[in-house]
Structure formats: C-alpha cells, structure tokens
Amino acid sequence: MDILFDEKNGVFKIDTEKTSYVMAIMDTEKLLGHAYYGKKISDVDVRYLLRTSENPFLPSVNGRDRGSVLDSFPFEFPGCNVGDYRESAVELEDGNGCNANFFTYRSHRIFAGKKPIKGLPATFGNESDSMTLEIDLEDKVLGVTATLSYSIFQGIDVIARSAAVTNHSKRSLFLTRIMSASLDMDCEDYRLLTLHGSWARERHMDYREIGYGKSSVGSVRGESSHQEHPFLGLVSGRAGQEQGEVYGFHFVYSGNFLAQVEKNQFDSLRVQMGIHPKNFRFELKPGEVFAAPEVIMVYSDRGLGGMTRNLHDLYREHLIRSPYRDRKRPILINNWEATYFDFNTEKLLDIAREAKKCGIEMLVMDDGWFGRRNDDNSSLGDWTVNVEKLPGGLKYLVDEVNRIGLKFGIWFEPEMISPESDLYRAHPDWAISIDGRTPCRMRNQYVLDITRKEVSDYVYECVAAVLRSANIEYVKWDMNRPLCDLASKGLGSANQGELSHRYVLAVYALQERLISEFPNLLLENCSGGGARFDPGMLYYSPQIWCSDDTDAIERLSIQEGTALLYPLSTIGAHVSDCPNHTVGRNTPFETRGHVALAGTFGYELDITKIPEADRQAIPGQVAMYHKYNDLVRRGDYYRIASYRENHFFDCYEVVSKDQKEAMIVFVQVLNRPNFRSRRIRLCGLDPKRNYRNEDTGEILCGDTLMNAGITVPAMWGDFCSKLIHLSAE
Ligand code: DGJ
C-alpha cells in the first residue's frame, strides 16, 4: 500500500495491494478531478483520463463557455449552482435561500495511521497497518473548507473515504446536503446491485439496468431500514461470483442514507453516497465542523466474491472493536419464539435446565420482563422488573440460571416509549412529536427523543441499573419502529432539520457509554429483525440479529445478501421450531442447524416442548458448532450456488486462511425427480494440495476440486442439507 503525490503534475495516487485510485489538481483554478479507480496501474500521471482537451471541453477554463467544462469535468467533490448541473456533493445555504458552492484545492497531508471521526463509527488502523491522505478544499467566497479523507489498510483492497466541512466565516451556514463520497467515472456495461427487503425479508439481492438520469436507493426512516440497504454495487456485464469487475460502496452509518448513480449526457456516471438530504438541514455556526460518516469503497476484478472477502476482512480487522470479535460466542437460547410474552421464572428455569443438558451456554430473556408488559401494547420506558412474572426479582433468576451453569442475557428496547407507560404519563413531551399533531403509532409505541440529554441520561441509567443489579453478560438492543413526526423540543426553530442525524449520534453515544462501562458485555443489535444491520452498528456490537424470519429456507436468500457484505461472525442466526412462526414451513432440524451455522448460531424454541428427536439432535449440533466455528468466524467466504438464481439449491463454502480446511454447506431446497447429481466447483483451495473428504474418505487434489468439482447426490425430499468437510492431507 502507498499514497503518493506527484508535485510536478499535481497528481495523487492511492495504491492498495491490487487497486489504484488517482486524482489530479487541474488548471490554474485548482479543480480537483477524479482520474481513475480500478485495477492497479503503474503510471502516476494519467491526467489524460480527465479529457480536458476534448470537445466539449476547452483547453483551459477561459470563461467563454465555462459551463461546458463544469458540467462534464469529473469532480472529486462537485459543487452546486455554479455550472455543474449534476448532483452536488455538498449544498450550503446562507440563511437567505442562496445555495451555491465551488471547492478548489488548498493543501493536503499524507500520514501513517488513521484518525477517528468524532462521535461516529469508523474503521480504525494504526501507523503500521494503515495510511491516510487528507485533502483540504476551499470555497473562498463562502469561507468554508472541506477536508476529504482517504484511508487504506495493509493487505485489504478498500478505501475508507469521508468528508468534513468547516465554517470559517462569521455567520451561520446551513448544510442541506453532504455526500461522504462522490465518484465520477465512465459508465461501462455496469448493472446496479442493491439489497432490497422488508420486515422478515431483509437484504435480498436486486439487479437493475442503469438508465439515463438518476437511480437510487435510500432510507428516510431514521434507521438504515429493512427496505433498502446503505450499499450500492456496480457489476460489470461480464462479472460473476468469482470473475469480472465489481465496485462496491458501503456506508458506515445507521440512519437516513442516499446511495445514487446518475448517468449523464456523456455516459458518465456520478456515484454518490451520504446522509439522505430529505429533512436534513444542519446549522454550521462560525468555527463549527460537520463530520460526515465514512463510505467504504471497494474495487474487485475477482467478481462479487473479491468484494465480499475484502469487506469481511476490513470489518473483522478494522471495524469491530468488541472483545468478542475474535472469540467464539456462547451458544444462546432465546425465549422469544419459545414463549413470546407468556413466561415466568419457573418457565425460564425449565428452559435453562433442559438447555444445559444439551450443551447450550446462555439463556437470553427477551421482551416482556418489565413493567406490565404482557403484550406489545405497553410499558416501554418502565425498565423495572415485573415481579409477578419474575418473583424474587432479576438477581434471583440470574443467579439460578448461573447455578444451572448458563450465562444470562437480557433484551431492551431503550429508544422507545409506550403511550401506556408510567414514563409517558410523567413525560409525554419526551416522545418525538410535532406540536399540534398526534404522532403516528407503530407497534403501539413512540420514539423517545434521545437527542435531549435528560432523556438519554434517563435511558442510559435504566439500562445500566439493570446490568449493575445482576450478572448479565449479554444485551439484545432492539428498535422496533422507524422515526417520523420529526420535531424536537430540544432544538431551536431553525434547527429541526438536525433531528434525524442527531438521533443517530445519540444512539451511538448511548452504546459507546454502555460498552465503556461494561467492556465485557456481548452486545447484539437488533431492529425488528434486521432494520439496523449496517457497518455503523458493528462498531458497537460484534453481531446483529439478521431477521425475524428464522425459517431455514427464507434465511438462505437473507443470509446470502447479508454475507455479501458482512462476515458470518456478525450474522445473528438461530435454530427455531416448526412449523416456522413466520411462514408456516416445516424443514428438517438438521437443515435448520446447517443454515444457522453460517452465523452466530443459537436456538430460539421451547426446548421443553420440541419433538424428542429434535432435542436429541441438539448435542450433535452443539458439537458441530464447536468444531466449525473458528473456521466460520475467521475463514474466507465463497458463494458457490444461489437458490435465488437456480431455484433448486444453495451452497456456500468457507476456507481457512491457511487453506488447510474447508467447510461446504449444501441445501437442496427442492428435490428434482429423475435428475442427475449436482456438481459444485469449489473455490479458494490450494490447487496443489490434496484434501480428504471427511464423509467419504475420498482424497482429491485442490485443482480437481476447484475445476472438476464434486458431485452431491440428490437427497430424498425437499429442504434437506449436507455439510462437507475437507482437510488438507
Ligand atoms: C423484534 C426482534 O427482532 C425479536 O427477536 C424480538 O426481540 C421482538 N422484537 C421482541 O419484541
């Protein structure tokens, strides 16, 4: 990795191991142009790629037809309302409705290491494993600077990019748009790849053609959302799983986002990612800085798989901070699908006793243990134990669970308030709402305005007091509705447009406080399933509940889309009971185990009531988890076949970094009568090594396994699965 500046020609070149990113300072005006991003190149001065001497450009910006330059120049940080009609990276309104900016190069720094971004999650690196380029741009008329930051990491082909805007003038300015990354490039034969979904159907891969004009995904729900994901991929027409060119952009942020491509009259693309401009208006007082969240950019010439493995390595090594990052997580049993709200101490202890016999290591008490919460209509905000359900209190229950030999975990939904709660009766104004309007209820609850200090302090103290009161080693932090009715009594009338972003900052601050006071806590984020599964939350919790849909077959597509970007160690996945509570489907217990193995692995069922054969299978599954979890957590992930594409089977593989071991999970979704065996070609093995198939004893060479592949004979029935383990001889 290296970052260099060619002073004579004004060119910046950022090199990761296999990629290059080039920018140049152009013309006497010092425009910062984007020249190249892609496979590594040797030359530094590639300014010809800016095409400034071609029609309709002029040799220099001479003023006669300045618009033709500005409306087509590949800007690294495009301005607004001065001649470039494409989307701008930043919009700054002066308070009188005038909104124009034009940034040019001022200075730069190159240094070892990477700086944190105040108040925001971000990738981290030290002086020996990362490097950063910071470029200061300025708009002299506004008196504003923008600092663009680019960091790279040893051995990983990504660039972490962000932007910070500083108001050096003597009056307030209002930031109404800030894209953390803007990238101008030629539009080749790319398709747009995004992750689309809904509750219980999160992160399904979706491709579309890129037409003229703008194509975008985004969230304005105050969370990264079930519906769209803060990711955008450009996949070349020739690209596949392991070959061809792919660009990926992933936002390290948990709130409103916009991810957009704009194809213009010259078939150029402008890719942008940042906080969604809708309802966003942030005051920058004199001297203030606005730091925009980070975007991870990745280029792969080894298809989607190359992008995936770079992101997995980045997140495992440079984003997740939890001490659990490198550790096997305790196998938990969660009582949500087992009991919903209908539980008490005895019921939980029965589950714990039976779980212990099977080798399960932690009991998690989900929603319903506090206030008068016997259904989802009340008590959010009243974080005191319901002693009718839990006689003897929480400490008694936790001590008993510990005595049985299990760790104990608990559920919270700290950001919410039920209208039917003591908290709401005492502080109705703490709910986010607009004066004169009845706020919209969702799941019969409102959102607390945690941007107000007294509210976030209350919330924190409630959670911390519970954690201090007993030996609680895990927290599931849930958020079961999006934001709306955006107004805050803590913000002035000119500042209401700051609420959504300040809300996300407040969530981050609360979780930072929590993991600082309880550094050994295993925190799992959750949002009505997976509505806040994003890189931002991974900075605080090493795992996130992936979806409320625990059906093994539904999970194939959900987990395929999730694992496209996230390491398997982060994906909350449980074995649940059948018929499945979301889709009513029956699947073999073995398949449910194999599918949950591609995640954190746990159980979410009433172990005292499931069929005896299933209960007897649990110790075997527990042993399977212990045998493979190191590989699953640390290995390289390969997507071998997608049920989404072939409609019959699904297959993924994990290969250890030293290529000595591989695990393949094959799920036959639908059996096919009178058909041949499935042939799957493996990936990532050492072509010269021999591997033994633990099941069959067969020994085959890595190159045979990868080129000729193996055959998986059809199994009897639908929804069956097979795990294949290969070890190098
Ligand atoms: C949504 C979560 O995703 C579920 O797992 C469960 O915790 C419920 N909320 C509880 O209300």
PDB file of C-alpha atoms in Angstrom, residues 10 33 45 119 121 134 181 193 442 453 504 537 577 598 717 729:
ATOM      1  CA  GLY A  10      -0.339  17.714  -9.173  1.00  0.00           C
ATOM      2  CA  GLY A  33     -10.547  15.943 -10.665  1.00  0.00           C
ATOM      3  CA  ASP A  45       0.283  10.857 -14.378  1.00  0.00           C
ATOM      4  CA  GLY A 119     -18.995  10.840  17.505  1.00  0.00           C
ATOM      5  CA  PRO A 121     -18.367   4.855  13.973  1.00  0.00           C
ATOM      6  CA  GLU A 134      -6.323  14.309   3.658  1.00  0.00           C
ATOM      7  CA  ALA A 181     -18.275  10.076  -1.312  1.00  0.00           C
ATOM      8  CA  LEU A 193     -26.750  -4.125  -7.467  1.00  0.00           C
ATOM      9  CA  MET A 442     -46.241   1.933  15.205  1.00  0.00           C
ATOM     10  CA  LYS A 453     -29.657  14.996  27.397  1.00  0.00           C
ATOM     11  CA  VAL A 504     -28.289   8.536  15.219  1.00  0.00           C
ATOM     12  CA  MET A 537     -23.743  -0.715  14.431  1.00  0.00           C
ATOM     13  CA  ASP A 577     -39.224 -24.608  15.864  1.00  0.00           C
ATOM     14  CA  ALA A 598     -23.489 -19.585   8.788  1.00  0.00           C
ATOM     15  CA  GLY A 717     -37.166 -34.805  -0.020  1.00  0.00           C
ATOM     16  CA  GLU A 729      -3.575 -34.101   3.801  1.00  0.00           C
TER      17      GLU A 729
END
